[in-house]
CSV table of C-alpha atoms and ligand atoms in Angstrom, one decimal:
chain,number,residue,atom,x,y,z
E,240,UNK,CA,102.5,134.0,94.2
E,241,UNK,CA,101.6,130.3,96.2
E,242,UNK,CA,103.2,128.6,98.8
E,243,UNK,CA,104.4,125.1,98.3
E,244,UNK,CA,104.4,123.1,101.3
E,245,UNK,CA,108.4,122.4,101.5
E,246,UNK,CA,108.5,119.7,104.2
E,247,UNK,CA,107.6,117.2,101.3
E,248,UNK,CA,110.6,117.9,100.0
E,249,UNK,CA,111.9,117.1,103.0
E,250,UNK,CA,111.3,113.2,101.6
E,251,UNK,CA,112.7,110.4,100.6
E,252,UNK,CA,111.9,110.6,96.6
E,253,UNK,CA,110.0,107.6,96.7
E,254,UNK,CA,108.0,105.7,99.2
E,255,UNK,CA,109.6,102.3,100.3
E,256,UNK,CA,107.1,99.7,99.0
E,257,UNK,CA,107.0,102.0,95.7
E,258,UNK,CA,110.8,102.0,95.8
E,259,UNK,CA,111.1,98.4,95.7
E,260,UNK,CA,108.8,98.4,93.4
E,261,UNK,CA,110.5,99.9,91.2
E,262,UNK,CA,113.7,98.1,91.6
E,263,UNK,CA,111.7,94.4,91.0
E,264,UNK,CA,110.1,95.8,87.5
E,265,UNK,CA,113.5,97.0,86.8
E,266,UNK,CA,115.2,93.6,87.1
E,267,UNK,CA,112.3,92.0,85.4
E,268,UNK,CA,112.6,94.1,82.6
E,269,UNK,CA,116.6,93.9,82.4
E,270,UNK,CA,115.7,89.4,83.2
E,271,UNK,CA,112.3,88.7,81.2
E,272,UNK,CA,112.6,84.9,82.2
E,273,UNK,CA,112.7,85.4,86.1
E,274,UNK,CA,110.0,83.6,87.6
E,275,UNK,CA,109.8,86.0,90.4
E,276,UNK,CA,108.4,84.9,93.7
E,277,UNK,CA,106.9,88.2,95.7
E,278,UNK,CA,107.2,88.4,99.0
E,279,UNK,CA,107.6,91.7,100.1
E,280,UNK,CA,104.8,94.1,100.5
E,281,UNK,CA,102.1,92.5,102.6
E,282,UNK,CA,99.5,91.6,100.3
E,283,UNK,CA,97.2,89.1,100.5
E,284,UNK,CA,96.6,86.7,98.1
E,285,UNK,CA,93.5,84.4,98.3
E,286,UNK,CA,90.7,86.2,97.5
E,287,UNK,CA,87.4,87.5,99.5
E,288,UNK,CA,85.6,84.9,102.1
E,289,UNK,CA,82.4,84.0,100.7
E,290,UNK,CA,80.5,86.1,103.2
E,291,UNK,CA,81.9,89.3,102.3
E,292,UNK,CA,81.2,88.1,98.4
E,293,UNK,CA,77.6,87.2,99.2
E,294,UNK,CA,76.9,90.5,101.2
E,295,UNK,CA,78.8,92.9,98.5
E,296,UNK,CA,76.0,90.8,95.5
E,297,UNK,CA,73.5,91.8,98.3
E,298,UNK,CA,74.1,95.3,99.3
E,299,UNK,CA,74.8,95.7,94.8
E,300,UNK,CA,71.6,94.5,94.2
E,301,UNK,CA,70.3,97.2,97.2
E,302,UNK,CA,72.1,100.0,95.1
E,303,UNK,CA,70.3,98.9,92.0
E,304,UNK,CA,66.6,98.8,93.0
E,305,UNK,CA,65.3,103.0,93.7
E,306,UNK,CA,63.8,101.7,97.4
E,307,UNK,CA,66.9,101.0,98.9
E,308,UNK,CA,69.2,102.7,97.0
E,309,UNK,CA,71.5,104.7,99.5
E,310,UNK,CA,73.2,107.9,98.7
E,311,UNK,CA,75.9,109.9,100.9
E,312,UNK,CA,76.2,107.3,104.2
E,313,UNK,CA,77.3,108.9,107.7
E,314,UNK,CA,80.7,110.2,107.1
E,315,UNK,CA,81.6,108.1,110.4
E,316,UNK,CA,80.4,104.8,109.1
E,317,UNK,CA,77.1,102.9,109.2
E,318,UNK,CA,75.9,102.3,112.2
E,319,UNK,CA,75.5,98.8,111.4
E,320,UNK,CA,79.3,98.5,111.2
E,321,UNK,CA,80.2,100.7,114.1
E,322,UNK,CA,77.6,98.5,116.0
E,323,UNK,CA,79.1,94.9,114.7
E,324,UNK,CA,82.9,96.1,115.2
E,325,UNK,CA,82.0,97.3,119.4
E,326,UNK,CA,80.4,93.8,119.6
E,327,UNK,CA,83.6,92.3,118.5
E,328,UNK,CA,85.6,94.4,121.1
E,329,UNK,CA,82.9,93.8,123.6
E,330,UNK,CA,84.5,89.3,122.7
E,331,UNK,CA,87.6,90.9,124.5
E,332,UNK,CA,86.1,92.7,127.1
E,333,UNK,CA,86.5,96.2,126.0
E,334,UNK,CA,83.1,98.3,126.0
E,335,UNK,CA,83.0,100.7,123.4
E,336,UNK,CA,80.3,103.7,122.3
E,337,UNK,CA,79.6,103.6,118.8
E,338,UNK,CA,80.4,107.6,118.5
E,339,UNK,CA,84.3,105.8,119.2
E,340,UNK,CA,84.2,104.1,116.0
E,341,UNK,CA,85.0,105.5,113.0
E,342,UNK,CA,85.1,103.9,110.0
E,343,UNK,CA,87.7,104.4,107.0
E,344,UNK,CA,88.9,103.3,103.6
E,345,UNK,CA,91.9,101.7,105.9
E,346,UNK,CA,94.4,102.3,108.7
E,347,UNK,CA,97.0,103.7,106.4
E,348,UNK,CA,94.8,106.4,105.6
E,349,UNK,CA,93.8,107.4,109.2
E,350,UNK,CA,97.3,106.5,110.5
E,351,UNK,CA,98.4,109.5,108.2
E,352,UNK,CA,95.2,111.5,108.9
E,353,UNK,CA,95.6,111.3,112.4
E,354,UNK,CA,98.6,113.6,112.4
E,355,UNK,CA,96.3,116.7,111.3
E,356,UNK,CA,94.8,117.2,115.3
E,357,UNK,CA,98.5,117.9,116.6
E,358,UNK,CA,100.5,120.6,116.8
E,359,UNK,CA,103.3,121.4,114.5
E,360,UNK,CA,105.9,121.2,117.8
E,361,UNK,CA,104.6,118.1,119.3
E,362,UNK,CA,107.5,115.5,120.0
E,363,UNK,CA,107.0,112.6,118.3
E,364,UNK,CA,108.4,109.3,119.1
E,365,UNK,CA,108.5,105.8,116.7
E,366,UNK,CA,110.0,102.5,117.6
E,367,UNK,CA,112.7,101.8,115.0
E,368,UNK,CA,111.8,100.0,112.4
E,369,UNK,CA,108.7,100.9,112.0
E,370,UNK,CA,106.2,101.2,109.8
E,371,UNK,CA,107.0,104.1,107.3
E,372,UNK,CA,103.3,105.9,107.5
E,373,UNK,CA,104.1,107.3,110.9
E,374,UNK,CA,107.6,109.0,110.0
E,375,UNK,CA,105.8,110.4,106.5
E,376,UNK,CA,102.9,111.7,107.9
E,377,UNK,CA,104.9,113.6,110.4
E,378,UNK,CA,107.6,115.0,108.1
E,379,UNK,CA,104.7,116.2,106.1
E,380,UNK,CA,104.2,118.2,108.8
E,381,UNK,CA,107.3,119.7,109.6
E,382,UNK,CA,107.4,117.7,112.9
E,383,UNK,CA,110.7,115.0,111.8
E,384,UNK,CA,113.3,117.9,111.0
E,385,UNK,CA,116.0,117.5,108.9
E,386,UNK,CA,117.0,113.8,107.2
E,387,UNK,CA,120.6,112.9,108.6
E,388,UNK,CA,123.4,110.9,107.0
E,389,UNK,CA,123.0,108.7,109.8
E,390,UNK,CA,119.2,108.0,108.6
E,391,UNK,CA,117.9,109.7,111.4
E,392,UNK,CA,115.1,112.4,111.3
E,393,UNK,CA,116.9,114.7,113.5
E,394,UNK,CA,114.0,115.9,115.8
E,395,UNK,CA,112.3,112.5,116.2
E,396,UNK,CA,112.5,110.4,118.8
E,397,UNK,CA,114.2,106.9,117.9
E,398,UNK,CA,113.2,103.9,119.9
E,399,UNK,CA,115.2,100.9,118.8
E,400,UNK,CA,114.0,97.6,118.7
E,401,UNK,CA,116.5,94.8,117.9
E,402,UNK,CA,117.5,91.1,118.3
E,403,UNK,CA,119.8,92.9,121.7
E,404,UNK,CA,116.4,94.2,123.2
E,405,UNK,CA,114.1,91.3,122.6
E,406,UNK,CA,112.4,93.8,120.1
E,407,UNK,CA,110.8,95.1,123.5
E,408,UNK,CA,110.7,99.2,123.6
E,409,UNK,CA,112.1,101.0,126.2
E,410,UNK,CA,111.2,104.1,127.5
E,411,UNK,CA,113.5,107.0,125.2
E,412,UNK,CA,115.4,109.4,127.1
E,413,UNK,CA,113.7,112.1,126.5
E,414,UNK,CA,109.7,111.8,127.2
E,415,UNK,CA,107.8,112.5,124.4
E,416,UNK,CA,104.6,114.1,123.3
E,417,UNK,CA,102.7,111.7,120.8
E,418,UNK,CA,103.9,107.8,120.3
E,419,UNK,CA,103.6,105.4,118.2
E,420,UNK,CA,103.5,101.8,118.8
E,421,UNK,CA,102.5,98.7,116.9
E,422,UNK,CA,101.3,95.3,117.8
E,423,UNK,CA,101.9,92.3,116.4
E,424,UNK,CA,104.7,94.8,115.3
E,425,UNK,CA,105.2,95.6,111.5
E,426,UNK,CA,107.9,94.7,110.4
E,427,UNK,CA,109.6,92.5,112.7
E,428,UNK,CA,106.5,90.3,113.6
E,429,UNK,CA,107.2,90.8,117.4
E,430,UNK,CA,104.5,91.2,119.9
E,431,UNK,CA,103.9,92.5,123.6
E,432,UNK,CA,102.7,90.6,126.2
E,433,UNK,CA,99.8,92.7,128.5
E,434,UNK,CA,103.0,93.4,131.4
E,435,UNK,CA,104.6,94.9,128.5
E,436,UNK,CA,102.1,96.8,126.7
E,437,UNK,CA,100.9,97.9,130.4
E,438,UNK,CA,104.0,99.5,131.3
E,439,UNK,CA,103.6,101.6,128.5
E,440,UNK,CA,99.7,102.8,128.8
E,441,UNK,CA,100.7,103.3,132.6
E,442,UNK,CA,103.7,105.7,131.1
E,443,UNK,CA,101.2,107.8,128.7
E,444,UNK,CA,99.0,107.3,132.0
E,445,UNK,CA,102.0,109.4,133.6
E,446,UNK,CA,103.4,112.3,131.2
E,447,UNK,CA,100.0,112.7,129.6
E,448,UNK,CA,101.3,111.0,126.1
E,449,UNK,CA,99.5,110.3,123.0
E,450,UNK,CA,99.2,106.5,122.2
E,451,UNK,CA,98.9,106.1,118.5
E,452,UNK,CA,98.3,102.4,119.0
E,453,UNK,CA,98.2,100.5,115.7
E,454,UNK,CA,97.1,96.7,115.4
E,455,UNK,CA,96.2,96.0,112.8
E,456,UNK,CA,97.5,92.3,112.7
E,457,UNK,CA,95.4,91.4,115.8
E,458,UNK,CA,93.7,88.6,114.4
E,459,UNK,CA,97.6,86.7,113.7
E,460,UNK,CA,98.0,86.7,117.5
E,461,UNK,CA,97.8,83.2,118.6
E,462,UNK,CA,99.6,82.6,122.2
E,463,UNK,CA,97.7,83.9,125.2
E,464,UNK,CA,98.7,87.0,127.6
E,465,UNK,CA,98.5,88.9,123.9
E,466,UNK,CA,96.6,92.4,124.1
E,467,UNK,CA,95.1,92.6,120.6
E,468,UNK,CA,94.1,95.8,121.7
E,469,UNK,CA,95.2,98.0,123.2
E,470,UNK,CA,91.7,99.3,125.5
E,471,UNK,CA,92.6,95.7,127.4
E,472,UNK,CA,94.5,97.1,129.4
E,473,UNK,CA,92.6,99.6,131.9
E,474,UNK,CA,93.1,103.1,131.8
E,475,UNK,CA,94.4,102.9,127.7
E,476,UNK,CA,91.2,104.6,126.8
E,477,UNK,CA,92.6,108.1,128.5
E,478,UNK,CA,95.3,107.9,126.5
E,479,UNK,CA,95.3,105.6,123.1
E,480,UNK,CA,93.8,105.5,119.7
E,481,UNK,CA,93.7,102.6,118.2
E,482,UNK,CA,94.0,101.9,114.1
E,483,UNK,CA,92.7,98.9,113.0
E,484,UNK,CA,91.6,97.7,110.1
E,485,UNK,CA,89.6,94.6,107.2
E,486,UNK,CA,93.1,94.7,105.4
E,487,UNK,CA,95.2,91.7,106.7
E,488,UNK,CA,92.0,89.4,108.6
E,489,UNK,CA,89.9,89.3,106.1
E,490,UNK,CA,91.4,90.3,102.8
E,491,UNK,CA,90.3,93.8,102.0
E,492,UNK,CA,93.8,95.0,100.7
E,493,UNK,CA,92.1,96.1,98.0
E,494,UNK,CA,89.1,96.2,98.9
E,495,UNK,CA,90.1,99.2,101.7
E,496,UNK,CA,88.3,98.9,104.9
E,497,UNK,CA,90.0,100.2,108.6
E,498,UNK,CA,88.5,101.7,111.7
E,499,UNK,CA,89.9,104.3,114.4
E,500,UNK,CA,89.1,104.2,117.6
E,501,UNK,CA,88.9,107.6,119.4
E,502,UNK,CA,87.3,107.5,122.9
E,503,UNK,CA,85.7,110.0,124.3
E,504,UNK,CA,87.9,110.5,127.3
E,505,UNK,CA,90.8,111.5,125.0
E,506,UNK,CA,91.3,115.4,126.8
E,507,UNK,CA,94.1,117.1,125.8
E,508,UNK,CA,95.2,120.6,125.6
E,509,UNK,CA,95.9,123.1,123.0
E,510,UNK,CA,99.0,125.6,122.5
E,511,UNK,CA,97.2,128.0,124.1
E,512,UNK,CA,96.0,125.7,127.3
E,513,UNK,CA,92.6,125.1,125.9
E,514,UNK,CA,90.9,121.6,126.3
E,515,UNK,CA,89.8,120.2,122.9
E,516,UNK,CA,88.3,116.8,122.8
E,517,UNK,CA,90.0,114.1,120.2
E,518,UNK,CA,86.7,112.1,120.1
E,519,UNK,CA,85.1,115.2,118.8
E,520,UNK,CA,87.8,116.6,116.3
E,521,UNK,CA,88.9,113.5,115.1
E,522,UNK,CA,84.6,113.3,113.8
E,523,UNK,CA,85.0,117.7,113.0
E,524,UNK,CA,88.0,116.2,110.7
E,525,UNK,CA,86.0,113.7,108.9
E,526,UNK,CA,82.7,115.1,108.0
E,527,UNK,CA,85.3,117.9,106.7
E,528,UNK,CA,87.4,115.9,104.9
E,529,UNK,CA,85.9,112.2,104.4
E,530,UNK,CA,83.0,111.6,102.9
E,531,UNK,CA,82.4,107.7,104.2
E,532,UNK,CA,83.2,104.3,103.0
E,533,UNK,CA,81.4,102.7,100.4
E,534,UNK,CA,78.0,100.7,101.4
E,535,UNK,CA,79.2,97.9,99.7
E,536,UNK,CA,82.7,97.5,101.4
E,537,UNK,CA,80.8,98.5,104.9
E,538,UNK,CA,78.2,95.3,104.3
E,539,UNK,CA,81.3,93.3,103.0
E,540,UNK,CA,82.8,94.1,106.5
E,541,UNK,CA,79.9,93.7,108.7
E,542,UNK,CA,80.0,89.9,107.3
E,543,UNK,CA,83.1,89.0,108.4
E,544,UNK,CA,82.2,89.9,111.5
E,545,UNK,CA,79.5,87.1,111.7
E,546,UNK,CA,79.7,83.7,113.0
E,547,UNK,CA,80.4,82.7,109.6
E,548,UNK,CA,82.5,85.5,108.6
E,549,UNK,CA,84.6,85.0,111.5
E,550,UNK,CA,85.2,80.8,110.5
E,551,UNK,CA,86.5,82.3,107.2
E,552,UNK,CA,88.5,84.5,107.8
E,553,UNK,CA,90.0,82.7,110.5
E,554,UNK,CA,91.1,80.3,107.7
E,555,UNK,CA,92.5,82.7,105.8
E,556,UNK,CA,94.7,83.8,108.5
E,557,UNK,CA,95.5,80.0,109.4
E,558,UNK,CA,96.4,79.7,106.0
E,559,UNK,CA,98.7,82.6,106.5
E,560,UNK,CA,100.2,81.6,109.1
E,561,UNK,CA,101.3,77.9,108.2
E,562,UNK,CA,102.6,79.3,105.2
E,563,UNK,CA,105.0,81.6,108.0
E,564,UNK,CA,105.1,78.4,109.9
E,565,UNK,CA,106.6,76.5,106.7
E,566,UNK,CA,109.5,79.6,105.7
E,567,UNK,CA,110.4,79.7,109.5
E,568,UNK,CA,111.1,76.7,109.3
E,569,UNK,CA,112.9,76.7,106.1
E,570,UNK,CA,115.0,80.0,106.9
E,571,UNK,CA,116.5,78.3,109.7
E,572,UNK,CA,117.4,75.0,108.5
E,573,UNK,CA,119.2,76.9,106.2
E,574,UNK,CA,121.5,79.4,109.1
E,575,UNK,CA,119.4,82.2,109.4
E,576,UNK,CA,118.7,83.7,112.8
E,577,UNK,CA,114.7,84.6,112.7
E,578,UNK,CA,112.6,86.5,114.7
E,579,UNK,CA,109.0,87.1,114.6
E,580,UNK,CA,106.2,85.1,112.8
E,581,UNK,CA,104.2,83.6,116.2
E,582,UNK,CA,101.9,85.8,116.1
E,583,UNK,CA,102.3,87.9,113.0
E,584,UNK,CA,102.8,87.9,109.2
E,585,UNK,CA,106.0,88.4,109.1
E,586,UNK,CA,109.5,87.0,109.8
E,587,UNK,CA,112.3,89.2,110.2
E,588,UNK,CA,115.7,87.6,109.3
E,589,UNK,CA,118.9,88.7,110.6
E,590,UNK,CA,121.0,88.6,107.3
E,591,UNK,CA,124.5,86.7,107.0
E,592,UNK,CA,127.5,88.3,108.5
E,593,UNK,CA,129.4,90.7,106.0
E,594,UNK,CA,126.2,91.6,104.4
E,595,UNK,CA,123.8,94.9,104.7
E,596,UNK,CA,119.8,94.5,104.2
E,597,UNK,CA,120.0,96.0,100.7
E,598,UNK,CA,122.6,93.6,99.6
E,599,UNK,CA,121.0,90.5,100.9
E,600,UNK,CA,117.8,92.0,99.4
E,601,UNK,CA,119.5,92.2,96.6
E,602,UNK,CA,121.2,89.3,96.7
E,603,UNK,CA,117.7,87.2,96.9
E,604,UNK,CA,116.5,88.7,93.7
E,605,UNK,CA,119.3,87.8,91.9
E,606,UNK,CA,119.8,84.4,92.5
E,607,UNK,CA,116.9,82.9,94.3
E,608,UNK,CA,114.4,85.7,92.5
E,609,UNK,CA,112.5,86.2,95.8
E,610,UNK,CA,111.4,89.7,96.7
E,611,UNK,CA,111.4,90.6,100.2
E,612,UNK,CA,111.8,93.9,102.2
E,613,UNK,CA,114.9,95.3,103.2
E,614,UNK,CA,115.0,95.7,106.8
E,615,UNK,CA,116.9,99.6,106.6
E,616,UNK,CA,113.9,100.7,104.8
E,617,UNK,CA,112.0,100.7,107.8
E,618,UNK,CA,114.7,102.6,110.1
E,619,UNK,CA,117.8,102.6,111.1
E,620,UNK,CA,117.7,100.4,113.3
E,621,UNK,CA,116.4,97.6,110.6
E,622,UNK,CA,120.1,97.7,109.3
E,623,UNK,CA,121.8,93.9,109.0
E,624,UNK,CA,117.6,93.1,109.2
E,625,UNK,CA,114.9,91.7,106.2
E,626,UNK,CA,111.1,91.2,106.4
E,627,UNK,CA,110.1,88.8,104.1
E,628,UNK,CA,106.0,87.9,104.5
E,629,UNK,CA,103.6,84.9,104.6
E,630,UNK,CA,100.7,86.8,102.5
E,631,UNK,CA,102.2,85.0,99.7
E,632,UNK,CA,100.0,81.4,98.3
E,633,UNK,CA,100.6,78.1,99.7
E,634,UNK,CA,102.4,76.9,96.1
E,635,UNK,CA,104.5,79.9,96.4
E,636,UNK,CA,105.9,79.3,99.6
E,637,UNK,CA,106.4,75.9,99.0
E,638,UNK,CA,108.6,76.4,96.2
E,639,UNK,CA,110.3,79.3,97.8
E,640,UNK,CA,111.7,77.0,100.4
E,641,UNK,CA,112.4,74.6,97.4
E,642,UNK,CA,115.1,77.8,96.1
E,643,UNK,CA,116.0,78.4,99.4
E,644,UNK,CA,117.3,74.5,100.6
E,645,UNK,CA,120.8,74.2,100.0
E,646,UNK,CA,121.9,78.1,99.5
E,647,UNK,CA,125.5,79.1,100.2
E,648,UNK,CA,125.3,82.0,102.4
J,1721,MLT,C1,103.2,96.2,104.4
J,1721,MLT,O1,103.6,95.4,103.7
J,1721,MLT,O2,104.1,96.9,105.5
J,1721,MLT,C2,102.3,96.4,104.3
J,1721,MLT,O3,101.2,95.8,103.4
J,1721,MLT,C3,102.4,97.8,104.0
J,1721,MLT,C4,100.4,98.8,104.3
J,1721,MLT,O4,99.8,98.2,104.9
J,1721,MLT,O5,100.6,99.5,103.6
């Protein structure tokens, strides 16, 4: 008799963004005249940069010709892209061997899959609020315990990040085995300075902890002294895995390409004391369970890392960050307290007194036809907050600002 993985049944019925999409769809069915503007999920709206399109066309032509056709590629990614990424890191003073870079179909998959390498009994810490993938993928392995009425998983270590601590994570009272950090942060849009992140690297080195560092939004950093990569900090290559994506940087949400850096210095022990190397383990995992990202897509990703590609992707980033800045001013103008949005495409709004995340989400949808994301969907410390993104079109951003004007909160 087959036995299913019951831990899946512990998960909430829907993934956060699917849940929101369902609610919005229902509202739209009941109110077909509503002109809804979506600033909920962080999905890009501008077309791909021209360099990426040109590279894709060229790669399609290669696939159409028997002499240049490519079948299975290396599971870890083509050398041309891994090399281009290594050079990108070098610009920030980080030296990586290309064998430490693994190309994938996006960092969501890698973040979810990386837990394959970890024993079930690891104690996992997350900063709260958090990108739901970190929790859900560990729930699937049975690492998080049970979901309580307080909105917390019984076995997970929560590190609250709210306005009360300026969104700077403190070390938890219990030392975890693995900690997820995401900077610039999704969902709060806040950042850590180099000094603040260095403390986490030192903590991990001292306690022999793995840091799973999500830097999908590094391209949105505009201020100095904010690290783009955790490897800008000495010693991080002994404790940290870094996840990156072309999704937000180059508009690849629908194209799918990301990469994960797993340094060769990452050695940790199994339950029986035998040492394993995470780089080799990840390589083994990927070569077994993943067959590589499409050649056409990898050529497009490579093109975004050329000089012209950098210029074009910077334009995309500037476009979205201009939206963010306009939205920030408008929200502040109607008396809302806002955070983030200076080095990240997300704005984290404190909901007005007497409201909850979901009640304010519903109000914004019903009264202004604007879709946001309720902060509590990202974890218990997100209660009382709402997230909106700058990834909409400029024209829609202006329409949002117009709708928000004179809103009685
Ligand atoms: C978000 O809105 O938090 C992200 O777009 C989700 C993702 O990157 O998967």
